[in-house]
Amino acid sequence: SDAVASSLQNVLNEAQVDISKCGGLKGAQVSSEESFPTGRGYVFLSRATGQVSAVVSGGSNHYGWKTVEQTWENYKDSKTLGESIGWMDRILQDCSCLLLQREVPEFVNRLFASLANSQNIPVLQDIGGSDRPMSASHMACCTYLIPNETELKRLVLSFGYDEATLPKDVVGMAKILQSRGARNVLVTEGINGSTLVSEQGEQVYHQPSVKTESVVDETGAGDAYRAAFSVALLEGKSPQECMKFASAAGSLAVEKHGAVPSTPSRTEVEKRYQSAPETEEISVLSTKSGFSSRGI
């Protein structure tokens, strides 16, 4: 409801993003309860390397969810929505995929992931946004968990594991999450590409990073990767093609300053996709300390 919200709405409208279901979950009466400032992210950029760090002020991302919280409290025990089913159905109506992140309260993600999963809607959970444990039931509702390397490690450690005994590779740590209920685990690794450990660990793929003209600003690169992966997934592409398409998008995002300005177009991604390296299948070897991997 503040000036920043108006500016954000204008940007999204210009990008032809449908925001008709934003602004208070119409039908749930969330927006009428209280008014909160728009959430903000303050990004600190190293001009020498393009690397970034950020501080988040949650604002309305953290607050204003009373109706959702009440619905979750009822749903988590009974697994029925009662009178709430109407507005929940409207939110998920015509939804082909649900992409979540953790800058909102965990009960928001858990409620929507549970409902989407029950309707066979793919759920992709970005791990970024908050360092907190994740329940086995929530992980089981997510078709894909998508952390970066540091988020993966912190999530594993949040379950009480000793850092000294953790596997040194992302495959081993991903398999720990799978032992706790996770399905497909897709790890972004920056310049080292990305790795997918498929459900039950039956297949492991590594996507090498795509060559960029220059790394100007990493802001939004992970978001571009996750969005592009989701698009490719919905278009019926194989996991390998999804990773390659997503890597092309992420590589374009680091070549420009800012989050929104760096978001690549479909045409740009398809062009970069043509020069992207092929995805590699990885063989996984069990070891006493966990898991190791090698290309085949």
PDB file of C-alpha atoms in Angstrom:
ATOM      1  CA  SER A   1       0.000   0.000   0.000  1.00  0.00           C
ATOM      2  CA  ASP A   2       3.054   2.315   0.001  1.00  0.00           C
ATOM      3  CA  ALA A   3       4.932   4.079  -2.787  1.00  0.00           C
ATOM      4  CA  VAL A   4       7.315   1.167  -3.212  1.00  0.00           C
ATOM      5  CA  ALA A   5       4.354  -1.168  -3.801  1.00  0.00           C
ATOM      6  CA  SER A   6       3.074   1.083  -6.571  1.00  0.00           C
ATOM      7  CA  SER A   7       6.499   1.156  -8.197  1.00  0.00           C
ATOM      8  CA  LEU A   8       6.796  -2.629  -7.971  1.00  0.00           C
ATOM      9  CA  GLN A   9       3.341  -3.118  -9.458  1.00  0.00           C
ATOM     10  CA  ASN A  10       4.284  -0.890 -12.387  1.00  0.00           C
ATOM     11  CA  VAL A  11       7.449  -2.893 -13.051  1.00  0.00           C
ATOM     12  CA  LEU A  12       5.565  -6.190 -12.958  1.00  0.00           C
ATOM     13  CA  ASN A  13       2.803  -4.867 -15.189  1.00  0.00           C
ATOM     14  CA  GLU A  14       5.382  -3.655 -17.713  1.00  0.00           C
ATOM     15  CA  ALA A  15       6.858  -7.159 -17.718  1.00  0.00           C
ATOM     16  CA  GLN A  16       3.339  -8.547 -18.351  1.00  0.00           C
ATOM     17  CA  VAL A  17       3.300 -10.469 -15.083  1.00  0.00           C
ATOM     18  CA  ASP A  18      -0.219 -11.350 -13.928  1.00  0.00           C
ATOM     19  CA  ILE A  19      -0.563  -9.903 -10.413  1.00  0.00           C
ATOM     20  CA  SER A  20      -4.339 -10.185 -10.204  1.00  0.00           C
ATOM     21  CA  LYS A  21      -4.075 -12.609  -7.277  1.00  0.00           C
ATOM     22  CA  CYS A  22      -1.605 -10.470  -5.347  1.00  0.00           C
ATOM     23  CA  GLY A  23      -2.311  -7.659  -2.937  1.00  0.00           C
ATOM     24  CA  GLY A  24      -4.124  -9.455  -0.175  1.00  0.00           C
ATOM     25  CA  LEU A  25      -5.409 -12.801  -1.444  1.00  0.00           C
ATOM     26  CA  LYS A  26      -8.808 -11.563  -2.531  1.00  0.00           C
ATOM     27  CA  GLY A  27     -11.505 -13.545  -0.786  1.00  0.00           C
ATOM     28  CA  ALA A  28      -9.344 -14.259   2.246  1.00  0.00           C
ATOM     29  CA  GLN A  29      -9.668 -10.705   3.565  1.00  0.00           C
ATOM     30  CA  VAL A  30      -5.963 -10.530   4.309  1.00  0.00           C
ATOM     31  CA  SER A  31      -5.417  -7.062   2.904  1.00  0.00           C
ATOM     32  CA  SER A  32      -8.162  -5.551   5.038  1.00  0.00           C
ATOM     33  CA  GLU A  33      -6.683  -6.729   8.342  1.00  0.00           C
ATOM     34  CA  GLU A  34      -3.685  -4.418   8.507  1.00  0.00           C
ATOM     35  CA  SER A  35      -1.398  -2.463   6.223  1.00  0.00           C
ATOM     36  CA  PHE A  36       2.341  -3.179   6.164  1.00  0.00           C
ATOM     37  CA  PRO A  37       5.237  -1.636   4.250  1.00  0.00           C
ATOM     38  CA  THR A  38       6.563  -3.402   1.179  1.00  0.00           C
ATOM     39  CA  GLY A  39       9.439  -5.808   1.807  1.00  0.00           C
ATOM     40  CA  ARG A  40      12.835  -4.609   0.642  1.00  0.00           C
ATOM     41  CA  GLY A  41      16.180  -6.178  -0.142  1.00  0.00           C
ATOM     42  CA  TYR A  42      19.364  -4.123   0.166  1.00  0.00           C
ATOM     43  CA  VAL A  43      22.099  -5.529  -2.055  1.00  0.00           C
ATOM     44  CA  PHE A  44      25.813  -4.879  -1.546  1.00  0.00           C
ATOM     45  CA  LEU A  45      27.827  -5.337  -4.729  1.00  0.00           C
ATOM     46  CA  SER A  46      31.548  -5.934  -5.140  1.00  0.00           C
ATOM     47  CA  ARG A  47      32.334  -4.115  -8.365  1.00  0.00           C
ATOM     48  CA  ALA A  48      35.577  -6.053  -8.753  1.00  0.00           C
ATOM     49  CA  THR A  49      33.951  -9.488  -8.837  1.00  0.00           C
ATOM     50  CA  GLY A  50      30.200  -8.931  -9.309  1.00  0.00           C
ATOM     51  CA  GLN A  51      29.553 -10.920  -6.124  1.00  0.00           C
ATOM     52  CA  VAL A  52      26.754  -9.739  -3.861  1.00  0.00           C
ATOM     53  CA  SER A  53      25.452  -9.957  -0.313  1.00  0.00           C
ATOM     54  CA  ALA A  54      22.085  -8.710   0.863  1.00  0.00           C
ATOM     55  CA  VAL A  55      20.071  -7.597   3.880  1.00  0.00           C
ATOM     56  CA  VAL A  56      16.314  -8.149   3.773  1.00  0.00           C
ATOM     57  CA  SER A  57      13.649  -6.045   5.469  1.00  0.00           C
ATOM     58  CA  GLY A  58      10.642  -8.348   5.425  1.00  0.00           C
ATOM     59  CA  GLY A  59       7.766  -5.891   5.676  1.00  0.00           C
ATOM     60  CA  SER A  60       4.584  -7.359   4.211  1.00  0.00           C
ATOM     61  CA  ASN A  61       6.432 -10.568   3.315  1.00  0.00           C
ATOM     62  CA  HIS A  62       6.613 -11.364   7.028  1.00  0.00           C
ATOM     63  CA  TYR A  63       3.338  -9.899   8.249  1.00  0.00           C
ATOM     64  CA  GLY A  64      -0.282  -9.709   7.178  1.00  0.00           C
ATOM     65  CA  TRP A  65      -0.822 -13.480   6.975  1.00  0.00           C
ATOM     66  CA  LYS A  66      -3.367 -13.920   9.777  1.00  0.00           C
ATOM     67  CA  THR A  67      -6.007 -15.625   7.657  1.00  0.00           C
ATOM     68  CA  VAL A  68      -3.426 -17.938   6.079  1.00  0.00           C
ATOM     69  CA  GLU A  69      -2.028 -18.793   9.508  1.00  0.00           C
ATOM     70  CA  GLN A  70      -5.488 -19.593  10.850  1.00  0.00           C
ATOM     71  CA  THR A  71      -6.194 -21.748   7.814  1.00  0.00           C
ATOM     72  CA  TRP A  72      -2.903 -23.602   8.302  1.00  0.00           C
ATOM     73  CA  GLU A  73      -3.605 -24.232  11.992  1.00  0.00           C
ATOM     74  CA  ASN A  74      -6.908 -25.836  11.036  1.00  0.00           C
ATOM     75  CA  TYR A  75      -5.520 -27.718   8.048  1.00  0.00           C
ATOM     76  CA  LYS A  76      -2.355 -29.220   9.557  1.00  0.00           C
ATOM     77  CA  ASP A  77      -4.355 -31.320  12.022  1.00  0.00           C
ATOM     78  CA  SER A  78      -7.542 -32.133  10.117  1.00  0.00           C
ATOM     79  CA  LYS A  79      -6.217 -31.947   6.512  1.00  0.00           C
ATOM     80  CA  THR A  80      -9.497 -30.278   5.598  1.00  0.00           C
ATOM     81  CA  LEU A  81     -10.050 -26.644   4.729  1.00  0.00           C
ATOM     82  CA  GLY A  82     -13.719 -26.267   5.545  1.00  0.00           C
ATOM     83  CA  GLU A  83     -14.973 -22.827   4.575  1.00  0.00           C
ATOM     84  CA  SER A  84     -11.491 -21.770   3.460  1.00  0.00           C
ATOM     85  CA  ILE A  85     -11.521 -24.057   0.437  1.00  0.00           C
ATOM     86  CA  GLY A  86     -13.108 -21.336  -1.705  1.00  0.00           C
ATOM     87  CA  TRP A  87     -10.336 -18.752  -1.575  1.00  0.00           C
ATOM     88  CA  MET A  88      -7.604 -21.399  -1.604  1.00  0.00           C
ATOM     89  CA  ASP A  89      -9.057 -22.849  -4.786  1.00  0.00           C
ATOM     90  CA  ARG A  90      -9.113 -19.395  -6.347  1.00  0.00           C
ATOM     91  CA  ILE A  91      -5.426 -18.882  -5.562  1.00  0.00           C
ATOM     92  CA  LEU A  92      -4.433 -22.208  -7.139  1.00  0.00           C
ATOM     93  CA  GLN A  93      -6.936 -22.057  -9.986  1.00  0.00           C
ATOM     94  CA  ASP A  94      -5.219 -22.538 -13.348  1.00  0.00           C
ATOM     95  CA  CYS A  95      -1.884 -22.919 -11.529  1.00  0.00           C
ATOM     96  CA  SER A  96       0.534 -25.137 -13.471  1.00  0.00           C
ATOM     97  CA  CYS A  97       3.478 -24.812 -11.097  1.00  0.00           C
ATOM     98  CA  LEU A  98       4.119 -23.340  -7.640  1.00  0.00           C
ATOM     99  CA  LEU A  99       7.505 -21.679  -7.022  1.00  0.00           C
ATOM    100  CA  LEU A 100       8.137 -20.815  -3.366  1.00  0.00           C
ATOM    101  CA  GLN A 101      10.849 -19.010  -1.400  1.00  0.00           C
ATOM    102  CA  ARG A 102      11.508 -18.567   2.324  1.00  0.00           C
ATOM    103  CA  GLU A 103      11.166 -14.814   2.854  1.00  0.00           C
ATOM    104  CA  VAL A 104       7.605 -15.520   4.005  1.00  0.00           C
ATOM    105  CA  PRO A 105       6.577 -17.412   7.166  1.00  0.00           C
ATOM    106  CA  GLU A 106       7.046 -21.159   6.919  1.00  0.00           C
ATOM    107  CA  PHE A 107       3.340 -21.891   7.453  1.00  0.00           C
ATOM    108  CA  VAL A 108       2.570 -20.038   4.197  1.00  0.00           C
ATOM    109  CA  ASN A 109       4.843 -22.336   2.211  1.00  0.00           C
ATOM    110  CA  ARG A 110       3.650 -25.439   4.049  1.00  0.00           C
ATOM    111  CA  LEU A 111      -0.021 -24.694   3.423  1.00  0.00           C
ATOM    112  CA  PHE A 112       0.300 -23.908  -0.266  1.00  0.00           C
ATOM    113  CA  ALA A 113       2.780 -26.723  -0.918  1.00  0.00           C
ATOM    114  CA  SER A 114       0.476 -29.242   0.781  1.00  0.00           C
ATOM    115  CA  LEU A 115      -2.508 -28.146  -1.265  1.00  0.00           C
ATOM    116  CA  ALA A 116      -0.618 -27.927  -4.545  1.00  0.00           C
ATOM    117  CA  ASN A 117       0.906 -31.354  -3.998  1.00  0.00           C
ATOM    118  CA  SER A 118      -2.526 -32.833  -3.284  1.00  0.00           C
ATOM    119  CA  GLN A 119      -3.642 -31.471  -6.670  1.00  0.00           C
ATOM    120  CA  ASN A 120      -0.552 -32.827  -8.485  1.00  0.00           C
ATOM    121  CA  ILE A 121       0.794 -29.318  -9.108  1.00  0.00           C
ATOM    122  CA  PRO A 122       4.612 -29.331  -9.225  1.00  0.00           C
ATOM    123  CA  VAL A 123       6.122 -27.451  -6.257  1.00  0.00           C
ATOM    124  CA  LEU A 124       9.600 -25.929  -6.490  1.00  0.00           C
ATOM    125  CA  GLN A 125      10.991 -24.629  -3.195  1.00  0.00           C
ATOM    126  CA  ASP A 126      13.817 -22.088  -3.294  1.00  0.00           C
ATOM    127  CA  ILE A 127      15.717 -22.514  -0.024  1.00  0.00           C
ATOM    128  CA  GLY A 128      16.958 -18.910   0.058  1.00  0.00           C
ATOM    129  CA  GLY A 129      15.447 -16.264   2.313  1.00  0.00           C
ATOM    130  CA  SER A 130      15.746 -17.701   5.808  1.00  0.00           C
ATOM    131  CA  ASP A 131      17.978 -20.092   7.723  1.00  0.00           C
ATOM    132  CA  ARG A 132      15.576 -22.423   9.479  1.00  0.00           C
ATOM    133  CA  PRO A 133      14.913 -26.163   9.590  1.00  0.00           C
ATOM    134  CA  MET A 134      12.415 -27.694   7.198  1.00  0.00           C
ATOM    135  CA  SER A 135       9.986 -30.423   8.152  1.00  0.00           C
ATOM    136  CA  ALA A 136      10.081 -33.819   6.465  1.00  0.00           C
ATOM    137  CA  SER A 137       6.413 -33.461   5.522  1.00  0.00           C
ATOM    138  CA  HIS A 138       7.084 -30.152   3.742  1.00  0.00           C
ATOM    139  CA  MET A 139      10.105 -31.511   1.890  1.00  0.00           C
ATOM    140  CA  ALA A 140       7.982 -34.447   0.732  1.00  0.00           C
ATOM    141  CA  CYS A 141       5.431 -32.002  -0.730  1.00  0.00           C
ATOM    142  CA  CYS A 142       8.108 -30.257  -2.820  1.00  0.00           C
ATOM    143  CA  THR A 143       8.829 -31.744  -6.226  1.00  0.00           C
ATOM    144  CA  TYR A 144      12.168 -29.928  -6.222  1.00  0.00           C
ATOM    145  CA  LEU A 145      14.204 -28.380  -3.419  1.00  0.00           C
ATOM    146  CA  ILE A 146      16.546 -25.781  -4.942  1.00  0.00           C
ATOM    147  CA  PRO A 147      19.297 -24.482  -2.630  1.00  0.00           C
ATOM    148  CA  ASN A 148      22.650 -23.009  -3.536  1.00  0.00           C
ATOM    149  CA  GLU A 149      25.749 -24.607  -2.007  1.00  0.00           C
ATOM    150  CA  THR A 150      25.791 -22.564   1.205  1.00  0.00           C
ATOM    151  CA  GLU A 151      22.025 -22.880   1.696  1.00  0.00           C
ATOM    152  CA  LEU A 152      22.297 -26.641   1.232  1.00  0.00           C
ATOM    153  CA  LYS A 153      24.978 -26.905   3.897  1.00  0.00           C
ATOM    154  CA  ARG A 154      23.113 -24.675   6.366  1.00  0.00           C
ATOM    155  CA  LEU A 155      19.891 -26.642   5.876  1.00  0.00           C
ATOM    156  CA  VAL A 156      21.655 -29.935   6.533  1.00  0.00           C
ATOM    157  CA  LEU A 157      23.353 -28.496   9.627  1.00  0.00           C
ATOM    158  CA  SER A 158      19.983 -27.240  10.910  1.00  0.00           C
ATOM    159  CA  PHE A 159      19.027 -30.881  11.499  1.00  0.00           C
ATOM    160  CA  GLY A 160      21.825 -31.229  14.061  1.00  0.00           C
ATOM    161  CA  TYR A 161      24.537 -32.789  11.926  1.00  0.00           C
ATOM    162  CA  ASP A 162      28.175 -32.243  12.885  1.00  0.00           C
ATOM    163  CA  GLU A 163      29.959 -30.115  10.294  1.00  0.00           C
ATOM    164  CA  ALA A 164      33.147 -32.149  10.749  1.00  0.00           C
ATOM    165  CA  THR A 165      31.421 -35.328   9.572  1.00  0.00           C
ATOM    166  CA  LEU A 166      29.379 -33.872   6.707  1.00  0.00           C
ATOM    167  CA  PRO A 167      30.039 -35.134   3.182  1.00  0.00           C
ATOM    168  CA  LYS A 168      32.281 -32.698   1.308  1.00  0.00           C
ATOM    169  CA  ASP A 169      30.290 -32.787  -1.916  1.00  0.00           C
ATOM    170  CA  VAL A 170      26.801 -31.519  -2.748  1.00  0.00           C
ATOM    171  CA  VAL A 171      25.598 -34.978  -3.792  1.00  0.00           C
ATOM    172  CA  GLY A 172      26.274 -36.393  -0.344  1.00  0.00           C
ATOM    173  CA  MET A 173      24.534 -33.493   1.389  1.00  0.00           C
ATOM    174  CA  ALA A 174      21.578 -33.712  -1.022  1.00  0.00           C
ATOM    175  CA  LYS A 175      21.194 -37.367  -0.143  1.00  0.00           C
ATOM    176  CA  ILE A 176      21.001 -36.435   3.538  1.00  0.00           C
ATOM    177  CA  LEU A 177      17.994 -34.245   2.689  1.00  0.00           C
ATOM    178  CA  GLN A 178      16.486 -37.119   0.726  1.00  0.00           C
ATOM    179  CA  SER A 179      16.901 -39.389   3.743  1.00  0.00           C
ATOM    180  CA  ARG A 180      14.730 -36.875   5.605  1.00  0.00           C
ATOM    181  CA  GLY A 181      11.946 -36.747   3.020  1.00  0.00           C
ATOM    182  CA  ALA A 182      13.212 -34.592   0.141  1.00  0.00           C
ATOM    183  CA  ARG A 183      12.536 -35.714  -3.394  1.00  0.00           C
ATOM    184  CA  ASN A 184      14.519 -34.084  -6.209  1.00  0.00           C
ATOM    185  CA  VAL A 185      17.323 -31.823  -4.956  1.00  0.00           C
ATOM    186  CA  LEU A 186      18.750 -29.283  -7.418  1.00  0.00           C
ATOM    187  CA  VAL A 187      21.825 -27.400  -6.186  1.00  0.00           C
ATOM    188  CA  THR A 188      23.106 -24.248  -7.895  1.00  0.00           C
ATOM    189  CA  GLU A 189      26.871 -23.846  -7.605  1.00  0.00           C
ATOM    190  CA  GLY A 190      27.676 -20.523  -9.257  1.00  0.00           C
ATOM    191  CA  ILE A 191      30.645 -20.724 -11.589  1.00  0.00           C
ATOM    192  CA  ASN A 192      30.728 -24.495 -11.004  1.00  0.00           C
ATOM    193  CA  GLY A 193      27.306 -24.968 -12.586  1.00  0.00           C
ATOM    194  CA  SER A 194      24.508 -26.970 -10.964  1.00  0.00           C
ATOM    195  CA  THR A 195      23.836 -30.520  -9.807  1.00  0.00           C
ATOM    196  CA  LEU A 196      20.561 -32.444  -9.699  1.00  0.00           C
ATOM    197  CA  VAL A 197      20.100 -35.491  -7.486  1.00  0.00           C
ATOM    198  CA  SER A 198      16.896 -37.109  -8.691  1.00  0.00           C
ATOM    199  CA  GLU A 199      14.253 -38.584  -6.446  1.00  0.00           C
ATOM    200  CA  GLN A 200      15.612 -41.543  -4.451  1.00  0.00           C
ATOM    201  CA  GLY A 201      19.080 -40.684  -5.783  1.00  0.00           C
ATOM    202  CA  GLU A 202      18.704 -42.916  -8.794  1.00  0.00           C
ATOM    203  CA  GLN A 203      20.185 -40.389 -11.220  1.00  0.00           C
ATOM    204  CA  VAL A 204      22.598 -37.513 -10.741  1.00  0.00           C
ATOM    205  CA  TYR A 205      23.227 -34.828 -13.351  1.00  0.00           C
ATOM    206  CA  HIS A 206      25.739 -32.002 -13.464  1.00  0.00           C
ATOM    207  CA  GLN A 207      25.290 -28.949 -15.659  1.00  0.00           C
ATOM    208  CA  PRO A 208      28.537 -27.040 -16.285  1.00  0.00           C
ATOM    209  CA  SER A 209      28.215 -23.271 -16.113  1.00  0.00           C
ATOM    210  CA  VAL A 210      27.627 -21.345 -19.321  1.00  0.00           C
ATOM    211  CA  LYS A 211      30.384 -19.021 -20.465  1.00  0.00           C
ATOM    212  CA  THR A 212      29.540 -15.358 -19.903  1.00  0.00           C
ATOM    213  CA  GLU A 213      30.866 -12.208 -21.510  1.00  0.00           C
ATOM    214  CA  SER A 214      31.599 -10.753 -18.062  1.00  0.00           C
ATOM    215  CA  VAL A 215      30.293 -11.027 -14.490  1.00  0.00           C
ATOM    216  CA  VAL A 216      28.920  -7.591 -13.642  1.00  0.00           C
ATOM    217  CA  ASP A 217      26.356  -8.314 -10.930  1.00  0.00           C
ATOM    218  CA  GLU A 218      25.168 -11.672  -9.562  1.00  0.00           C
ATOM    219  CA  THR A 219      21.898 -10.189  -8.273  1.00  0.00           C
ATOM    220  CA  GLY A 220      18.956 -12.202  -9.573  1.00  0.00           C
ATOM    221  CA  ALA A 221      21.016 -14.913 -11.249  1.00  0.00           C
ATOM    222  CA  GLY A 222      19.636 -17.627  -8.981  1.00  0.00           C
ATOM    223  CA  ASP A 223      16.104 -16.329  -9.471  1.00  0.00           C
ATOM    224  CA  ALA A 224      16.562 -16.366 -13.248  1.00  0.00           C
ATOM    225  CA  TYR A 225      17.874 -19.940 -13.044  1.00  0.00           C
ATOM    226  CA  ARG A 226      14.920 -21.155 -10.961  1.00  0.00           C
ATOM    227  CA  ALA A 227      12.335 -19.383 -13.096  1.00  0.00           C
ATOM    228  CA  ALA A 228      13.808 -20.729 -16.332  1.00  0.00           C
ATOM    229  CA  PHE A 229      14.029 -24.250 -14.889  1.00  0.00           C
ATOM    230  CA  SER A 230      10.340 -24.028 -13.966  1.00  0.00           C
ATOM    231  CA  VAL A 231       9.377 -22.844 -17.448  1.00  0.00           C
ATOM    232  CA  ALA A 232      11.308 -25.659 -19.117  1.00  0.00           C
ATOM    233  CA  LEU A 233       9.837 -28.212 -16.719  1.00  0.00           C
ATOM    234  CA  LEU A 234       6.291 -27.109 -17.549  1.00  0.00           C
ATOM    235  CA  GLU A 235       7.094 -27.340 -21.250  1.00  0.00           C
ATOM    236  CA  GLY A 236       7.881 -31.018 -20.811  1.00  0.00           C
ATOM    237  CA  LYS A 237      11.648 -30.806 -21.217  1.00  0.00           C
ATOM    238  CA  SER A 238      13.867 -33.473 -19.652  1.00  0.00           C
ATOM    239  CA  PRO A 239      15.719 -32.647 -16.410  1.00  0.00           C
ATOM    240  CA  GLN A 240      18.929 -32.249 -18.422  1.00  0.00           C
ATOM    241  CA  GLU A 241      17.300 -29.808 -20.837  1.00  0.00           C
ATOM    242  CA  CYS A 242      15.757 -27.897 -17.927  1.00  0.00           C
ATOM    243  CA  MET A 243      19.174 -27.481 -16.297  1.00  0.00           C
ATOM    244  CA  LYS A 244      20.776 -26.363 -19.537  1.00  0.00           C
ATOM    245  CA  PHE A 245      17.977 -23.856 -20.217  1.00  0.00           C
ATOM    246  CA  ALA A 246      18.181 -22.547 -16.646  1.00  0.00           C
ATOM    247  CA  SER A 247      21.963 -22.181 -16.817  1.00  0.00           C
ATOM    248  CA  ALA A 248      21.625 -20.134 -19.978  1.00  0.00           C
ATOM    249  CA  ALA A 249      19.224 -17.779 -18.183  1.00  0.00           C
ATOM    250  CA  GLY A 250      21.441 -17.486 -15.115  1.00  0.00           C
ATOM    251  CA  SER A 251      24.509 -16.690 -17.199  1.00  0.00           C
ATOM    252  CA  LEU A 252      22.692 -13.825 -18.908  1.00  0.00           C
ATOM    253  CA  ALA A 253      21.508 -12.379 -15.599  1.00  0.00           C
ATOM    254  CA  VAL A 254      25.040 -11.769 -14.290  1.00  0.00           C
ATOM    255  CA  GLU A 255      25.987  -9.637 -17.293  1.00  0.00           C
ATOM    256  CA  LYS A 256      23.835  -6.642 -16.270  1.00  0.00           C
ATOM    257  CA  HIS A 257      23.328  -4.593 -13.113  1.00  0.00           C
ATOM    258  CA  GLY A 258      20.232  -4.994 -10.971  1.00  0.00           C
ATOM    259  CA  ALA A 259      17.576  -7.638 -10.486  1.00  0.00           C
ATOM    260  CA  VAL A 260      14.776  -6.653 -12.857  1.00  0.00           C
ATOM    261  CA  PRO A 261      16.979  -5.102 -15.602  1.00  0.00           C
ATOM    262  CA  SER A 262      19.114  -8.240 -15.714  1.00  0.00           C
ATOM    263  CA  THR A 263      16.197 -10.621 -16.214  1.00  0.00           C
ATOM    264  CA  PRO A 264      16.719 -12.071 -19.711  1.00  0.00           C
ATOM    265  CA  SER A 265      14.062 -12.417 -22.387  1.00  0.00           C
ATOM    266  CA  ARG A 266      12.976 -15.757 -23.816  1.00  0.00           C
ATOM    267  CA  THR A 267      14.755 -14.926 -27.074  1.00  0.00           C
ATOM    268  CA  GLU A 268      18.005 -14.183 -25.257  1.00  0.00           C
ATOM    269  CA  VAL A 269      17.825 -17.414 -23.270  1.00  0.00           C
ATOM    270  CA  GLU A 270      17.146 -19.537 -26.345  1.00  0.00           C
ATOM    271  CA  LYS A 271      20.104 -17.986 -28.148  1.00  0.00           C
ATOM    272  CA  ARG A 272      22.467 -18.587 -25.202  1.00  0.00           C
ATOM    273  CA  TYR A 273      21.072 -22.121 -24.835  1.00  0.00           C
ATOM    274  CA  GLN A 274      22.553 -23.024 -28.206  1.00  0.00           C
ATOM    275  CA  SER A 275      26.085 -22.469 -26.903  1.00  0.00           C
ATOM    276  CA  ALA A 276      25.539 -24.006 -23.450  1.00  0.00           C
ATOM    277  CA  PRO A 277      27.531 -27.153 -22.610  1.00  0.00           C
ATOM    278  CA  GLU A 278      25.634 -30.428 -22.404  1.00  0.00           C
ATOM    279  CA  THR A 279      24.485 -31.813 -19.068  1.00  0.00           C
ATOM    280  CA  GLU A 280      26.637 -34.636 -17.705  1.00  0.00           C
ATOM    281  CA  GLU A 281      25.357 -37.761 -15.993  1.00  0.00           C
ATOM    282  CA  ILE A 282      27.239 -38.536 -12.795  1.00  0.00           C
ATOM    283  CA  SER A 283      27.890 -41.908 -11.211  1.00  0.00           C
ATOM    284  CA  VAL A 284      27.652 -41.928  -7.423  1.00  0.00           C
ATOM    285  CA  LEU A 285      29.938 -44.027  -5.254  1.00  0.00           C
ATOM    286  CA  SER A 286      29.066 -44.806  -1.643  1.00  0.00           C
ATOM    287  CA  THR A 287      31.904 -44.165   0.805  1.00  0.00           C
ATOM    288  CA  LYS A 288      32.333 -44.533   4.568  1.00  0.00           C
ATOM    289  CA  SER A 289      32.147 -40.765   5.042  1.00  0.00           C
ATOM    290  CA  GLY A 290      29.116 -40.292   2.813  1.00  0.00           C
ATOM    291  CA  PHE A 291      29.059 -40.074  -0.987  1.00  0.00           C
ATOM    292  CA  SER A 292      31.448 -39.106  -3.717  1.00  0.00           C
ATOM    293  CA  SER A 293      30.753 -38.600  -7.395  1.00  0.00           C
ATOM    294  CA  ARG A 294      32.479 -38.822 -10.738  1.00  0.00           C
ATOM    295  CA  GLY A 295      31.528 -38.190 -14.336  1.00  0.00           C
ATOM    296  CA  ILE A 296      30.671 -40.996 -16.692  1.00  0.00           C
TER     297      ILE A 296
END
